[in-house]
Amino acid sequence: MSNNTVIQPSRKIPKTTKNLDNKALSKCVETLGLAKIQRHIFICADQTVPNCCSKQASLESWEYLKKRLKELKLDRPHESLPVCIFRTKANCLRVCCSGPIMVVYPDGVWYRQANPEVIERIVQEHSIGNRVVEEYAFLTHPLPETPLLACDRLIEA
Ligand code: FES
């Protein structure tokens, strides 16, 4: 076990859009637990042009990630855990080497060689234990909050 970086979970309360009048969207927000997402994992899988790893290896990782989040009941919010982890299969995360490539937000931790064994560690140590799996992390870059001044300038442009 390495000296893993401890992540402080965000204390921000998610906001839902007030004027959500589309019933289908509203149902999706509810059934998928979109307003309860604690982390969002993107993985390069089922690529059009498989560069970082083979298509087969990427799909094995994707299936493993889905299976484990479901088995551990992390994929949907529930009474004993009112938050969830969302997962998305990205065609290519543009790193294109040492794959499968995976990134975990909001922590902004980029992982390499995310095979099922590594994914198990990421799920257990990062998602549950709030510690970066340093051996496989090649970048940690949480997205910065957009400065208000920059937003104003964009609106004026
Ligand atoms: S093919 Fe996996 S990151 Fe581009």
Tab-separated table of N, CA and C and ligand atoms in Angstrom:
chain	number	residue	atom	x	y	z
A	1	MET	N	0.847	-1.196	0.000
A	1	MET	CA	0.000	0.000	0.000
A	1	MET	C	0.881	1.244	0.000
A	2	SER	N	0.556	2.226	-0.832
A	2	SER	CA	1.357	3.436	-0.931
A	2	SER	C	0.789	4.533	-0.034
A	3	ASN	N	1.516	5.653	0.027
A	3	ASN	CA	1.001	6.824	0.737
A	3	ASN	C	0.019	7.540	-0.181
A	4	ASN	N	-1.205	7.119	-0.155
A	4	ASN	CA	-2.186	7.679	-1.072
A	4	ASN	C	-2.676	9.039	-0.611
A	5	THR	N	-2.965	9.912	-1.570
A	5	THR	CA	-3.503	11.237	-1.279
A	5	THR	C	-4.935	11.100	-0.807
A	6	VAL	N	-5.250	11.749	0.292
A	6	VAL	CA	-6.617	11.707	0.805
A	6	VAL	C	-7.400	12.837	0.163
A	7	ILE	N	-8.589	12.507	-0.334
A	7	ILE	CA	-9.430	13.486	-1.011
A	7	ILE	C	-10.506	13.961	-0.045
A	8	GLN	N	-10.695	15.255	-0.001
A	8	GLN	CA	-11.777	15.808	0.806
A	8	GLN	C	-13.036	15.878	-0.059
A	9	PRO	N	-14.071	15.120	0.294
A	9	PRO	CA	-15.281	15.184	-0.520
A	9	PRO	C	-15.903	16.582	-0.474
A	10	SER	N	-16.494	16.999	-1.584
A	10	SER	CA	-17.130	18.306	-1.668
A	10	SER	C	-18.326	18.375	-0.737
A	11	ARG	N	-18.517	19.509	-0.101
A	11	ARG	CA	-19.669	19.694	0.785
A	11	ARG	C	-20.779	20.491	0.102
A	12	LYS	N	-20.591	20.756	-1.185
A	12	LYS	CA	-21.597	21.543	-1.898
A	12	LYS	C	-22.888	20.751	-2.039
A	13	ILE	N	-23.989	21.458	-1.924
A	13	ILE	CA	-25.294	20.826	-2.086
A	13	ILE	C	-25.711	20.987	-3.545
A	14	PRO	N	-26.057	19.865	-4.227
A	14	PRO	CA	-26.428	20.003	-5.637
A	14	PRO	C	-27.719	20.793	-5.812
A	15	LYS	N	-27.755	21.545	-6.897
A	15	LYS	CA	-28.952	22.332	-7.212
A	15	LYS	C	-29.641	21.694	-8.403
A	16	THR	N	-30.924	21.590	-8.374
A	16	THR	CA	-31.652	21.136	-9.558
A	16	THR	C	-32.300	22.352	-10.202
A	17	THR	N	-32.481	22.261	-11.498
A	17	THR	CA	-33.083	23.374	-12.204
A	17	THR	C	-34.528	23.534	-11.756
A	18	LYS	N	-34.906	24.745	-11.444
A	18	LYS	CA	-36.255	24.986	-10.900
A	18	LYS	C	-37.350	24.770	-11.951
A	19	ASN	N	-37.097	25.186	-13.181
A	19	ASN	CA	-38.163	25.133	-14.190
A	19	ASN	C	-38.073	23.869	-15.039
A	20	LEU	N	-37.901	22.739	-14.379
A	20	LEU	CA	-37.806	21.477	-15.103
A	20	LEU	C	-39.219	20.986	-15.400
A	21	ASP	N	-39.789	21.448	-16.538
A	21	ASP	CA	-41.177	21.108	-16.827
A	21	ASP	C	-41.318	19.881	-17.717
A	22	ASN	N	-40.224	19.387	-18.280
A	22	ASN	CA	-40.299	18.201	-19.112
A	22	ASN	C	-40.345	16.968	-18.211
A	23	LYS	N	-41.455	16.249	-18.253
A	23	LYS	CA	-41.651	15.113	-17.341
A	23	LYS	C	-40.628	14.001	-17.569
A	24	ALA	N	-40.264	13.779	-18.845
A	24	ALA	CA	-39.295	12.719	-19.146
A	24	ALA	C	-37.943	13.040	-18.521
A	25	LEU	N	-37.531	14.299	-18.642
A	25	LEU	CA	-36.252	14.693	-18.051
A	25	LEU	C	-36.316	14.624	-16.537
A	26	SER	N	-37.413	15.072	-16.015
A	26	SER	CA	-37.594	15.064	-14.575
A	26	SER	C	-37.510	13.631	-14.040
A	27	LYS	N	-38.102	12.703	-14.776
A	27	LYS	CA	-38.071	11.290	-14.368
A	27	LYS	C	-36.637	10.750	-14.420
A	28	CYS	N	-35.894	11.148	-15.458
A	28	CYS	CA	-34.486	10.729	-15.567
A	28	CYS	C	-33.663	11.240	-14.398
A	29	VAL	N	-33.874	12.503	-14.051
A	29	VAL	CA	-33.142	13.082	-12.926
A	29	VAL	C	-33.389	12.240	-11.680
A	30	GLU	N	-34.640	11.839	-11.506
A	30	GLU	CA	-35.019	11.055	-10.326
A	30	GLU	C	-34.470	9.624	-10.394
A	31	THR	N	-34.759	8.920	-11.498
A	31	THR	CA	-34.403	7.497	-11.553
A	31	THR	C	-32.887	7.277	-11.648
A	32	LEU	N	-32.198	8.180	-12.313
A	32	LEU	CA	-30.739	8.019	-12.410
A	32	LEU	C	-30.008	8.636	-11.223
A	33	GLY	N	-30.724	9.370	-10.415
A	33	GLY	CA	-30.102	10.006	-9.251
A	33	GLY	C	-29.135	11.113	-9.646
A	34	LEU	N	-29.457	11.823	-10.744
A	34	LEU	CA	-28.515	12.830	-11.260
A	34	LEU	C	-28.186	13.918	-10.240
A	35	ALA	N	-29.152	14.270	-9.424
A	35	ALA	CA	-28.915	15.336	-8.443
A	35	ALA	C	-28.172	14.822	-7.214
A	36	LYS	N	-27.879	13.516	-7.222
A	36	LYS	CA	-27.207	12.912	-6.065
A	36	LYS	C	-25.824	12.379	-6.440
A	37	ILE	N	-25.347	12.750	-7.620
A	37	ILE	CA	-24.047	12.240	-8.062
A	37	ILE	C	-22.946	12.817	-7.190
A	38	GLN	N	-22.133	11.919	-6.631
A	38	GLN	CA	-20.988	12.350	-5.825
A	38	GLN	C	-19.724	12.374	-6.667
A	39	ARG	N	-19.602	11.358	-7.518
A	39	ARG	CA	-18.456	11.289	-8.430
A	39	ARG	C	-18.941	10.814	-9.794
A	40	HIS	N	-18.213	11.234	-10.832
A	40	HIS	CA	-18.529	10.806	-12.191
A	40	HIS	C	-17.246	10.217	-12.781
A	41	ILE	N	-17.345	8.978	-13.200
A	41	ILE	CA	-16.182	8.282	-13.763
A	41	ILE	C	-16.367	8.160	-15.269
A	42	PHE	N	-15.368	8.594	-15.997
A	42	PHE	CA	-15.350	8.423	-17.454
A	42	PHE	C	-14.254	7.421	-17.781
A	43	ILE	N	-14.554	6.501	-18.671
A	43	ILE	CA	-13.533	5.530	-19.087
A	43	ILE	C	-13.516	5.437	-20.605
A	44	CYS	N	-12.330	5.377	-21.144
A	44	CYS	CA	-12.176	5.185	-22.579
A	44	CYS	C	-12.527	3.733	-22.889
A	45	ALA	N	-13.612	3.526	-23.639
A	45	ALA	CA	-14.029	2.159	-23.944
A	45	ALA	C	-14.820	2.117	-25.237
A	46	ASP	N	-14.731	0.972	-25.892
A	46	ASP	CA	-15.454	0.759	-27.151
A	46	ASP	C	-15.080	1.837	-28.173
A	47	GLN	N	-13.796	2.060	-28.283
A	47	GLN	CA	-13.288	3.149	-29.120
A	47	GLN	C	-13.549	2.902	-30.606
A	48	THR	N	-13.735	3.990	-31.340
A	48	THR	CA	-13.811	3.905	-32.800
A	48	THR	C	-12.426	3.526	-33.333
A	49	VAL	N	-11.414	4.159	-32.788
A	49	VAL	CA	-10.031	3.833	-33.128
A	49	VAL	C	-9.315	3.492	-31.816
A	50	PRO	N	-9.164	2.202	-31.527
A	50	PRO	CA	-8.563	1.825	-30.238
A	50	PRO	C	-7.048	2.068	-30.214
A	51	ASN	N	-6.648	3.073	-29.501
A	51	ASN	CA	-5.231	3.431	-29.430
A	51	ASN	C	-4.596	3.142	-28.067
A	52	CYS	N	-5.322	3.448	-26.995
A	52	CYS	CA	-4.687	3.309	-25.676
A	52	CYS	C	-4.655	1.856	-25.215
A	53	CYS	N	-5.550	1.038	-25.764
A	53	CYS	CA	-5.603	-0.401	-25.462
A	53	CYS	C	-6.522	-1.028	-26.498
A	54	SER	N	-6.632	-2.329	-26.462
A	54	SER	CA	-7.521	-2.963	-27.436
A	54	SER	C	-8.974	-2.682	-27.071
A	55	LYS	N	-9.828	-2.743	-28.078
A	55	LYS	CA	-11.263	-2.556	-27.859
A	55	LYS	C	-11.785	-3.575	-26.842
A	56	GLN	N	-11.310	-4.797	-26.980
A	56	GLN	CA	-11.757	-5.861	-26.076
A	56	GLN	C	-11.362	-5.561	-24.623
A	57	ALA	N	-10.119	-5.122	-24.433
A	57	ALA	CA	-9.658	-4.798	-23.071
A	57	ALA	C	-10.474	-3.637	-22.504
A	58	SER	N	-10.787	-2.659	-23.342
A	58	SER	CA	-11.551	-1.497	-22.861
A	58	SER	C	-12.960	-1.921	-22.456
A	59	LEU	N	-13.561	-2.816	-23.239
A	59	LEU	CA	-14.921	-3.263	-22.918
A	59	LEU	C	-14.942	-4.131	-21.664
A	60	GLU	N	-13.900	-4.922	-21.447
A	60	GLU	CA	-13.807	-5.701	-20.202
A	60	GLU	C	-13.771	-4.764	-18.996
A	61	SER	N	-12.992	-3.682	-19.119
A	61	SER	CA	-12.899	-2.715	-18.019
A	61	SER	C	-14.235	-2.023	-17.788
A	62	TRP	N	-14.877	-1.630	-18.874
A	62	TRP	CA	-16.173	-0.954	-18.769
A	62	TRP	C	-17.204	-1.865	-18.097
A	63	GLU	N	-17.279	-3.113	-18.537
A	63	GLU	CA	-18.240	-4.049	-17.956
A	63	GLU	C	-17.928	-4.296	-16.484
A	64	TYR	N	-16.643	-4.380	-16.162
A	64	TYR	CA	-16.261	-4.603	-14.763
A	64	TYR	C	-16.666	-3.406	-13.902
A	65	LEU	N	-16.404	-2.202	-14.395
A	65	LEU	CA	-16.762	-0.995	-13.642
A	65	LEU	C	-18.269	-0.956	-13.381
A	66	LYS	N	-19.053	-1.189	-14.419
A	66	LYS	CA	-20.516	-1.182	-14.263
A	66	LYS	C	-20.961	-2.222	-13.242
A	67	LYS	N	-20.407	-3.435	-13.388
A	67	LYS	CA	-20.790	-4.546	-12.517
A	67	LYS	C	-20.469	-4.236	-11.050
A	68	ARG	N	-19.272	-3.731	-10.799
A	68	ARG	CA	-18.861	-3.502	-9.410
A	68	ARG	C	-19.630	-2.352	-8.762
A	69	LEU	N	-19.884	-1.290	-9.538
A	69	LEU	CA	-20.658	-0.180	-8.961
A	69	LEU	C	-22.059	-0.660	-8.598
A	70	LYS	N	-22.608	-1.521	-9.455
A	70	LYS	CA	-23.942	-2.054	-9.182
A	70	LYS	C	-23.909	-2.997	-7.977
A	71	GLU	N	-22.954	-3.928	-7.965
A	71	GLU	CA	-22.872	-4.884	-6.856
A	71	GLU	C	-22.697	-4.181	-5.508
A	72	LEU	N	-21.929	-3.117	-5.521
A	72	LEU	CA	-21.668	-2.395	-4.269
A	72	LEU	C	-22.738	-1.347	-3.973
A	73	LYS	N	-23.766	-1.324	-4.834
A	73	LYS	CA	-24.876	-0.372	-4.679
A	73	LYS	C	-24.385	1.070	-4.625
A	74	LEU	N	-23.394	1.344	-5.467
A	74	LEU	CA	-22.866	2.707	-5.553
A	74	LEU	C	-23.428	3.431	-6.778
A	75	ASP	N	-24.126	2.688	-7.624
A	75	ASP	CA	-24.598	3.269	-8.892
A	75	ASP	C	-25.897	4.059	-8.768
A	76	ARG	N	-26.610	3.885	-7.677
A	76	ARG	CA	-27.866	4.607	-7.454
A	76	ARG	C	-27.917	5.058	-5.992
A	77	PRO	N	-28.528	6.213	-5.754
A	77	PRO	CA	-28.683	6.614	-4.349
A	77	PRO	C	-29.717	5.717	-3.669
A	78	HIS	N	-29.542	5.460	-2.413
A	78	HIS	CA	-30.542	4.708	-1.661
A	78	HIS	C	-30.552	5.197	-0.228
A	79	GLU	N	-31.409	4.624	0.575
A	79	GLU	CA	-31.614	5.143	1.929
A	79	GLU	C	-30.325	5.213	2.749
A	80	SER	N	-29.543	4.147	2.712
A	80	SER	CA	-28.331	4.142	3.542
A	80	SER	C	-27.165	4.900	2.898
A	81	LEU	N	-27.255	5.179	1.614
A	81	LEU	CA	-26.222	5.972	0.934
A	81	LEU	C	-26.927	6.895	-0.068
A	82	PRO	N	-27.234	8.126	0.347
A	82	PRO	CA	-28.041	9.009	-0.504
A	82	PRO	C	-27.271	9.703	-1.628
A	83	VAL	N	-26.119	9.174	-2.000
A	83	VAL	CA	-25.351	9.706	-3.135
A	83	VAL	C	-25.005	8.541	-4.055
A	84	CYS	N	-24.506	8.846	-5.249
A	84	CYS	CA	-24.159	7.757	-6.157
A	84	CYS	C	-22.947	8.125	-7.006
A	85	ILE	N	-22.432	7.105	-7.671
A	85	ILE	CA	-21.317	7.294	-8.599
A	85	ILE	C	-21.842	7.023	-9.996
A	86	PHE	N	-21.701	8.002	-10.858
A	86	PHE	CA	-22.165	7.887	-12.236
A	86	PHE	C	-20.998	7.418	-13.084
A	87	ARG	N	-21.277	6.646	-14.121
A	87	ARG	CA	-20.190	6.185	-14.997
A	87	ARG	C	-20.583	6.401	-16.436
A	88	THR	N	-19.599	6.791	-17.230
A	88	THR	CA	-19.841	7.057	-18.644
A	88	THR	C	-18.722	6.454	-19.481
A	89	LYS	N	-19.141	5.760	-20.526
A	89	LYS	CA	-18.193	5.183	-21.473
A	89	LYS	C	-17.874	6.247	-22.505
A	90	ALA	N	-16.621	6.691	-22.521
A	90	ALA	CA	-16.196	7.701	-23.494
A	90	ALA	C	-15.502	6.986	-24.644
A	91	ASN	N	-15.746	7.398	-25.820
A	91	ASN	CA	-15.144	6.764	-26.993
A	91	ASN	C	-13.625	6.880	-26.953
A	92	CYS	N	-13.126	8.031	-26.556
A	92	CYS	CA	-11.686	8.264	-26.454
A	92	CYS	C	-11.489	9.484	-25.562
A	93	LEU	N	-10.600	9.363	-24.591
A	93	LEU	CA	-10.317	10.498	-23.702
A	93	LEU	C	-9.095	11.287	-24.176
A	94	ARG	N	-8.627	10.988	-25.356
A	94	ARG	CA	-7.581	11.734	-26.074
A	94	ARG	C	-6.175	11.561	-25.508
A	95	VAL	N	-6.023	10.682	-24.547
A	95	VAL	CA	-4.673	10.414	-24.029
A	95	VAL	C	-3.991	9.386	-24.941
A	96	CYS	N	-4.750	8.355	-25.290
A	96	CYS	CA	-4.367	7.404	-26.335
A	96	CYS	C	-3.061	6.643	-26.099
A	97	CYS	N	-2.700	6.417	-24.859
A	97	CYS	CA	-1.617	5.483	-24.526
A	97	CYS	C	-1.836	5.000	-23.095
A	98	SER	N	-1.235	3.856	-22.779
A	98	SER	CA	-1.296	3.287	-21.422
A	98	SER	C	-2.717	3.108	-20.910
A	99	GLY	N	-3.608	2.719	-21.772
A	99	GLY	CA	-5.002	2.553	-21.375
A	99	GLY	C	-5.307	1.190	-20.785
A	100	PRO	N	-6.560	0.988	-20.487
A	100	PRO	CA	-7.653	1.933	-20.593
A	100	PRO	C	-7.462	3.165	-19.684
A	101	ILE	N	-7.781	4.327	-20.234
A	101	ILE	CA	-7.669	5.587	-19.500
A	101	ILE	C	-8.995	5.861	-18.799
A	102	MET	N	-8.893	6.331	-17.559
A	102	MET	CA	-10.091	6.597	-16.769
A	102	MET	C	-9.881	7.887	-16.001
A	103	VAL	N	-10.927	8.699	-15.852
A	103	VAL	CA	-10.816	9.929	-15.066
A	103	VAL	C	-11.997	10.012	-14.113
A	104	VAL	N	-11.694	10.427	-12.900
A	104	VAL	CA	-12.705	10.505	-11.846
A	104	VAL	C	-12.900	11.974	-11.464
A	105	TYR	N	-14.130	12.460	-11.664
A	105	TYR	CA	-14.477	13.833	-11.268
A	105	TYR	C	-15.411	13.796	-10.075
A	106	PRO	N	-15.423	14.800	-9.193
A	106	PRO	CA	-14.806	16.108	-9.368
A	106	PRO	C	-13.329	16.158	-8.973
A	107	ASP	N	-12.787	15.032	-8.534
A	107	ASP	CA	-11.394	15.044	-8.053
A	107	ASP	C	-10.396	15.304	-9.178
A	108	GLY	N	-10.784	14.994	-10.407
A	108	GLY	CA	-9.902	15.213	-11.541
A	108	GLY	C	-8.677	14.314	-11.515
A	109	VAL	N	-8.881	13.070	-11.099
A	109	VAL	CA	-7.766	12.125	-11.052
A	109	VAL	C	-7.817	11.265	-12.310
A	110	TRP	N	-6.730	11.301	-13.053
A	110	TRP	CA	-6.607	10.531	-14.303
A	110	TRP	C	-5.816	9.264	-14.021
A	111	TYR	N	-6.401	8.121	-14.410
A	111	TYR	CA	-5.753	6.835	-14.179
A	111	TYR	C	-5.371	6.179	-15.501
A	112	ARG	N	-4.249	5.474	-15.463
A	112	ARG	CA	-3.785	4.702	-16.614
A	112	ARG	C	-3.972	3.207	-16.320
A	113	GLN	N	-3.879	2.411	-17.338
A	113	GLN	CA	-3.955	0.947	-17.227
A	113	GLN	C	-5.110	0.479	-16.336
A	114	ALA	N	-6.272	1.061	-16.562
A	114	ALA	CA	-7.424	0.744	-15.714
A	114	ALA	C	-8.067	-0.575	-16.148
A	115	ASN	N	-7.364	-1.647	-15.866
A	115	ASN	CA	-7.921	-2.974	-16.126
A	115	ASN	C	-8.808	-3.357	-14.927
A	116	PRO	N	-9.523	-4.471	-14.990
A	116	PRO	CA	-10.424	-4.806	-13.886
A	116	PRO	C	-9.750	-4.812	-12.504
A	117	GLU	N	-8.534	-5.303	-12.429
A	117	GLU	CA	-7.830	-5.342	-11.134
A	117	GLU	C	-7.579	-3.918	-10.606
A	118	VAL	N	-7.177	-3.034	-11.484
A	118	VAL	CA	-6.918	-1.634	-11.092
A	118	VAL	C	-8.241	-0.931	-10.781
A	119	ILE	N	-9.262	-1.230	-11.559
A	119	ILE	CA	-10.576	-0.626	-11.295
A	119	ILE	C	-11.081	-1.033	-9.916
A	120	GLU	N	-10.858	-2.281	-9.547
A	120	GLU	CA	-11.278	-2.720	-8.213
A	120	GLU	C	-10.610	-1.861	-7.139
A	121	ARG	N	-9.335	-1.588	-7.315
A	121	ARG	CA	-8.624	-0.740	-6.346
A	121	ARG	C	-9.160	0.683	-6.374
A	122	ILE	N	-9.446	1.192	-7.553
A	122	ILE	CA	-9.964	2.570	-7.660
A	122	ILE	C	-11.334	2.665	-6.986
A	123	VAL	N	-12.163	1.647	-7.208
A	123	VAL	CA	-13.492	1.654	-6.579
A	123	VAL	C	-13.337	1.599	-5.060
A	124	GLN	N	-12.516	0.662	-4.583
A	124	GLN	CA	-12.376	0.490	-3.128
A	124	GLN	C	-11.628	1.652	-2.480
A	125	GLU	N	-10.493	2.021	-3.050
A	125	GLU	CA	-9.634	3.005	-2.387
A	125	GLU	C	-10.045	4.444	-2.690
A	126	HIS	N	-10.381	4.738	-3.935
A	126	HIS	CA	-10.728	6.109	-4.304
A	126	HIS	C	-12.212	6.393	-4.028
A	127	SER	N	-13.074	5.598	-4.636
A	127	SER	CA	-14.508	5.891	-4.512
A	127	SER	C	-15.025	5.702	-3.099
A	128	ILE	N	-14.568	4.653	-2.433
A	128	ILE	CA	-15.069	4.387	-1.077
A	128	ILE	C	-14.140	4.995	-0.030
A	129	GLY	N	-12.846	4.837	-0.227
A	129	GLY	CA	-11.881	5.281	0.796
A	129	GLY	C	-11.387	6.710	0.651
A	130	ASN	N	-11.775	7.377	-0.444
A	130	ASN	CA	-11.351	8.769	-0.680
A	130	ASN	C	-9.840	8.947	-0.744
A	131	ARG	N	-9.142	7.928	-1.256
A	131	ARG	CA	-7.681	8.031	-1.413
A	131	ARG	C	-7.306	7.722	-2.857
A	132	VAL	N	-6.487	8.575	-3.423
A	132	VAL	CA	-6.038	8.370	-4.800
A	132	VAL	C	-5.158	7.113	-4.854
A	133	VAL	N	-5.338	6.301	-5.884
A	133	VAL	CA	-4.479	5.133	-6.082
A	133	VAL	C	-3.253	5.628	-6.854
A	134	GLU	N	-2.264	6.059	-6.103
A	134	GLU	CA	-1.113	6.782	-6.671
A	134	GLU	C	-0.367	5.997	-7.745
A	135	GLU	N	-0.282	4.677	-7.594
A	135	GLU	CA	0.481	3.861	-8.554
A	135	GLU	C	-0.046	3.996	-9.973
A	136	TYR	N	-1.333	4.283	-10.100
A	136	TYR	CA	-1.933	4.343	-11.433
A	136	TYR	C	-2.408	5.742	-11.822
A	137	ALA	N	-2.319	6.692	-10.911
A	137	ALA	CA	-2.732	8.067	-11.222
A	137	ALA	C	-1.580	8.761	-11.938
A	138	PHE	N	-1.860	9.384	-13.074
A	138	PHE	CA	-0.791	10.117	-13.755
A	138	PHE	C	-1.039	11.618	-13.750
A	139	LEU	N	-2.198	12.035	-13.289
A	139	LEU	CA	-2.477	13.468	-13.136
A	139	LEU	C	-3.631	13.636	-12.155
A	140	THR	N	-3.488	14.630	-11.286
A	140	THR	CA	-4.614	15.021	-10.432
A	140	THR	C	-4.860	16.496	-10.684
A	141	HIS	N	-6.009	16.783	-11.269
A	141	HIS	CA	-6.334	18.166	-11.619
A	141	HIS	C	-7.837	18.400	-11.454
A	142	PRO	N	-8.256	18.705	-10.225
A	142	PRO	CA	-9.682	19.017	-10.061
A	142	PRO	C	-10.028	20.250	-10.888
A	143	LEU	N	-11.184	20.246	-11.522
A	143	LEU	CA	-11.553	21.394	-12.348
A	143	LEU	C	-11.735	22.616	-11.461
A	144	PRO	N	-11.104	23.736	-11.846
A	144	PRO	CA	-11.258	24.946	-11.035
A	144	PRO	C	-12.649	25.534	-11.214
A	145	GLU	N	-13.124	26.203	-10.177
A	145	GLU	CA	-14.394	26.905	-10.337
A	145	GLU	C	-14.158	28.073	-11.277
A	146	THR	N	-15.114	28.330	-12.158
A	146	THR	CA	-14.958	29.409	-13.124
A	146	THR	C	-15.044	30.747	-12.402
A	147	PRO	N	-14.025	31.603	-12.571
A	147	PRO	CA	-14.106	32.917	-11.923
A	147	PRO	C	-15.270	33.715	-12.494
A	148	LEU	N	-15.972	34.417	-11.637
A	148	LEU	CA	-17.142	35.196	-12.040
A	148	LEU	C	-16.788	36.211	-13.125
A	149	LEU	N	-15.609	36.839	-13.000
A	149	LEU	CA	-15.192	37.853	-13.955
A	149	LEU	C	-15.107	37.257	-15.365
A	150	ALA	N	-14.546	36.046	-15.459
A	150	ALA	CA	-14.424	35.397	-16.766
A	150	ALA	C	-15.803	35.129	-17.363
A	151	CYS	N	-16.758	34.721	-16.548
A	151	CYS	CA	-18.115	34.473	-17.038
A	151	CYS	C	-18.722	35.752	-17.583
A	152	ASP	N	-18.555	36.858	-16.852
A	152	ASP	CA	-19.106	38.145	-17.300
A	152	ASP	C	-18.540	38.525	-18.656
A	153	ARG	N	-17.240	38.310	-18.821
A	153	ARG	CA	-16.598	38.668	-20.090
A	153	ARG	C	-17.152	37.832	-21.238
A	154	LEU	N	-17.401	36.544	-20.970
A	154	LEU	CA	-17.938	35.675	-22.013
A	154	LEU	C	-19.331	36.133	-22.425
A	155	ILE	N	-20.137	36.501	-21.451
A	155	ILE	CA	-21.507	36.936	-21.746
A	155	ILE	C	-21.494	38.214	-22.577
A	156	GLU	N	-20.549	39.123	-22.250
A	156	GLU	CA	-20.487	40.394	-22.970
A	156	GLU	C	-19.967	40.220	-24.406
A	157	ALA	N	-19.143	39.186	-24.632
A	157	ALA	CA	-18.496	39.014	-25.938
A	157	ALA	C	-19.495	38.690	-27.033
B	1	FES	S1	-8.132	5.525	-27.445
B	1	FES	FE1	-8.223	5.501	-25.271
B	1	FES	S2	-7.759	7.548	-24.754
B	1	FES	FE2	-7.794	7.596	-26.913
